[in-house]
Structures are given as structure tokens and as C-alpha cells.
């Protein structure tokens, strides 16, 4: 499927952000790199702030799509949580916007998101979801946890809902700790064995 003008513009903006702080990224350069007119860019996003919000929302959507793929992979609870944790480590290290979304740490180089508590009105219909839908770190972790519980609570074997929810949260927080403070090996798979152990641990006695 051919990318849309919106997709091309988001890709161009993300590429520009890799080399420049957001304050130095120019709309005319983003439009040129995407092969569209500056008017098309403004028609899609309304303003540079609108483009920033769309970039952050796109990063959140891309991360959640990867979570869904990991949770849908083969294996039991431990394997699928381990895959989700490894994806989280990889996404945080590879994408500064995902890192900001999951940690709340937004440096001067990055566009800051607008959270639902302080929405910005937009005249561009396609921008309204980005204006109102960027989650805080706690909300994003909550979304991932809820997806994990829904995907893993299949009754084979039956799970205690509270234990499963706690296990998912522990796995996600382990992943964030590995992403932010890597071990010497520095690979995303390093978190997987520990997550499997957590997921498969059962109290004795």
C-alpha cells in the first residue's frame, strides 16, 4: 500500500528530528523532504504544534502495535510477557519519543505532548485524536497492562486476575529499568529470562 501524504510527512518530521532539536525543524523542510507542498502539510496538521502532537501520537500507536504483536506471539504467559518486555526495551532505546512517552522525560530536543487534561483545540479534523489522545506515562503503562491481561487471560491455565495484573506490571517495570539502565551486554533480550522467571514463579508452602 502506498504511503499517504500524512505518513510521508510524519516520516520526514521524524527523520528531521533525528538530527535537529524540534525548535530547529522547519515546516518547509519537512514538506520538501516528504515531496508535498507546505500547504498540504498545514492542511494535514494545522500548525507545527499539530505536527508535534501527531508525531507523539504516532509513536504511541507504533509502540502499542508492537505490544500487540508480542502478546500475540507463540508460547505461554512467560514467553509472551518476555517478548513484550524485549520489545519495550528495544522501542525505548530506538525511539526517543517512545522513551519520553514511557518515562515522562522530554528533553529540549523533543516536541512535548499535549495530555487530555490540557487539550488544544484544532481546526483540522484529522488532528483531533492527537490533540486529545496522548497518554501520560502512567496511562500508557496502564494501557499496556490491560492489553496484556486481556491477551493472556485465556483460561489455559486459569489465572487469578489480580496476580496476572501484578505480574504484567512487574514485567513492564522490569523492561523499563533494563531500557534505562542497560547491563553490559546491552541487548533487549537480556530482560527476557528474568521476566519469564517472574511470570512462572509460584509461591510455595
XYZ file of C-alpha atoms in Angstrom:
205
model
C 0.000 0.000 0.000
C 1.354 3.394 -0.972
C 2.061 5.717 1.972
C -0.281 8.662 2.333
C 0.874 12.274 2.395
C 0.307 12.227 6.159
C 2.538 9.166 6.578
C 5.244 10.714 4.412
C 5.127 13.931 6.424
C 5.381 12.095 9.746
C 8.336 10.079 8.439
C 10.034 13.248 7.202
C 9.479 15.023 10.514
C 10.837 12.046 12.451
C 13.918 11.939 10.214
C 14.482 15.667 10.743
C 14.138 15.226 14.489
C 16.917 12.646 14.481
C 19.418 15.339 13.533
C 17.915 18.547 14.893
C 16.160 19.755 18.033
C 12.441 20.243 17.459
C 12.802 24.023 17.688
C 15.115 23.943 14.633
C 12.893 21.713 12.479
C 11.254 23.842 9.785
C 7.876 23.045 8.279
C 9.066 23.955 4.783
C 11.899 21.437 5.052
C 9.571 18.708 6.306
C 7.208 19.310 3.392
C 10.077 19.285 0.905
C 11.504 16.032 2.290
C 8.060 14.433 2.077
C 7.611 15.577 -1.528
C 4.482 17.624 -0.843
C 3.644 21.305 -0.655
C 3.815 23.259 2.573
C 0.068 23.897 2.207
C -0.545 20.140 2.235
C 1.406 19.910 5.493
C -0.707 22.657 7.056
C -3.894 21.054 5.720
C -2.939 17.820 7.479
C -1.718 19.168 10.814
C -2.807 22.785 11.108
C 0.448 24.007 12.654
C 3.868 22.905 13.836
C 2.314 22.147 17.229
C -0.216 19.943 15.464
C 2.582 18.097 13.692
C 4.368 17.615 17.033
C 1.262 16.141 18.638
C 0.750 13.819 15.691
C 4.366 12.640 15.923
C 3.952 11.781 19.597
C 0.614 10.056 18.986
C 2.130 8.076 16.114
C 4.962 6.938 18.389
C 2.447 5.777 21.000
C 0.412 3.908 18.385
C 3.525 2.258 16.950
C 4.652 1.132 20.387
C 1.209 -0.298 21.241
C 1.074 -2.118 17.891
C 4.381 -3.770 18.782
C 2.981 -4.724 22.189
C 0.032 -6.404 20.483
C 2.361 -8.338 18.185
C 4.468 -9.506 21.129
C 1.421 -10.562 23.134
C 0.139 -12.477 20.110
C 3.362 -14.417 19.643
C 3.694 -18.134 20.272
C 4.282 -19.578 23.723
C 2.886 -19.404 27.201
C 2.426 -16.485 29.567
C 6.132 -16.196 30.354
C 7.197 -16.278 26.711
C 4.691 -13.661 25.628
C 5.443 -11.332 28.519
C 9.158 -11.775 27.809
C 8.550 -10.816 24.165
C 6.589 -7.749 25.307
C 9.373 -6.737 27.685
C 12.054 -7.193 24.997
C 10.000 -5.079 22.563
C 9.618 -2.353 25.207
C 13.383 -2.254 25.785
C 14.027 -2.115 22.024
C 11.413 0.599 21.420
C 12.625 2.837 24.261
C 16.249 2.596 23.099
C 15.439 3.139 19.421
C 12.837 5.899 19.622
C 13.285 8.981 21.801
C 9.565 9.728 21.555
C 8.647 6.314 22.976
C 11.203 6.887 25.713
C 9.526 10.196 26.550
C 6.060 8.649 26.487
C 7.010 5.863 28.907
C 9.218 7.893 31.250
C 7.844 11.427 31.076
C 11.375 12.732 30.378
C 11.132 15.194 27.494
C 14.365 16.960 26.674
C 14.652 20.213 24.795
C 15.274 18.325 21.549
C 11.817 16.729 21.546
C 8.311 18.025 20.970
C 6.265 17.824 24.146
C 2.895 16.049 24.061
C -0.442 17.580 24.996
C -2.236 15.415 27.537
C -6.038 15.099 27.804
C -6.011 17.263 30.945
C -4.924 20.216 28.793
C -6.245 19.622 25.253
C -5.528 22.037 22.440
C -8.347 22.880 20.071
C -7.691 22.086 16.427
C -9.468 23.107 13.261
C -8.015 20.110 11.438
C -10.328 17.084 11.900
C -7.536 14.563 11.416
C -5.616 16.215 14.256
C -8.304 15.938 16.944
C -7.295 12.436 18.043
C -3.688 13.518 18.549
C -4.846 16.605 20.472
C -6.885 14.620 22.972
C -5.354 11.181 22.943
C -1.710 11.368 24.011
C -1.365 9.309 27.201
C 0.728 10.138 30.248
C 3.360 7.538 31.213
C 1.054 6.048 33.849
C -1.815 5.886 31.358
C 0.346 4.262 28.682
C 1.633 1.630 31.109
C -1.950 1.057 32.174
C -2.997 0.527 28.561
C -0.200 -1.973 28.024
C -1.053 -3.780 31.244
C -4.718 -4.009 30.293
C -3.830 -5.377 26.851
C -1.512 -7.922 28.440
C -4.132 -9.134 30.900
C -6.748 -9.413 28.139
C -4.371 -11.306 25.840
C -3.026 -13.666 28.493
C -6.157 -14.415 30.493
C -7.289 -17.232 28.232
C -8.094 -19.774 30.912
C -5.238 -22.165 29.979
C -4.395 -22.454 32.856
C -6.859 -20.190 34.674
C -5.266 -17.049 36.100
C -6.031 -15.110 39.234
C -6.863 -11.681 37.696
C -5.071 -9.725 40.428
C -1.958 -11.895 40.240
C -1.896 -11.683 36.447
C -2.266 -7.897 36.511
C 0.549 -7.590 39.066
C 2.773 -9.930 37.029
C 2.213 -7.864 33.890
C 3.042 -4.629 35.705
C 6.222 -6.129 37.188
C 7.292 -7.316 33.719
C 6.754 -3.853 32.228
C 8.624 -2.084 35.010
C 11.497 -4.536 34.673
C 11.596 -3.749 30.972
C 11.784 -0.011 31.650
C 14.591 -0.496 34.163
C 16.602 -2.503 31.602
C 15.872 0.068 28.899
C 17.066 2.986 31.011
C 19.975 1.271 32.792
C 21.338 -1.387 30.418
C 23.515 -4.242 31.591
C 26.951 -4.672 29.940
C 25.550 -6.908 27.187
C 23.250 -4.095 26.103
C 20.726 -6.246 24.197
C 16.951 -6.091 24.502
C 16.786 -9.858 25.050
C 18.626 -9.562 28.361
C 15.363 -8.844 30.174
C 13.557 -11.922 28.825
C 14.877 -14.613 31.220
C 14.041 -12.526 34.290
C 10.540 -11.779 33.026
C 9.937 -15.479 32.337
C 11.063 -16.280 35.864
C 8.706 -13.690 37.330
C 5.802 -14.912 35.192
C 6.330 -18.552 36.086
C 7.080 -18.085 39.805
C 4.596 -19.685 42.171
C 4.609 -19.338 45.968
C 5.392 -22.460 47.948
C 4.087 -23.688 51.260
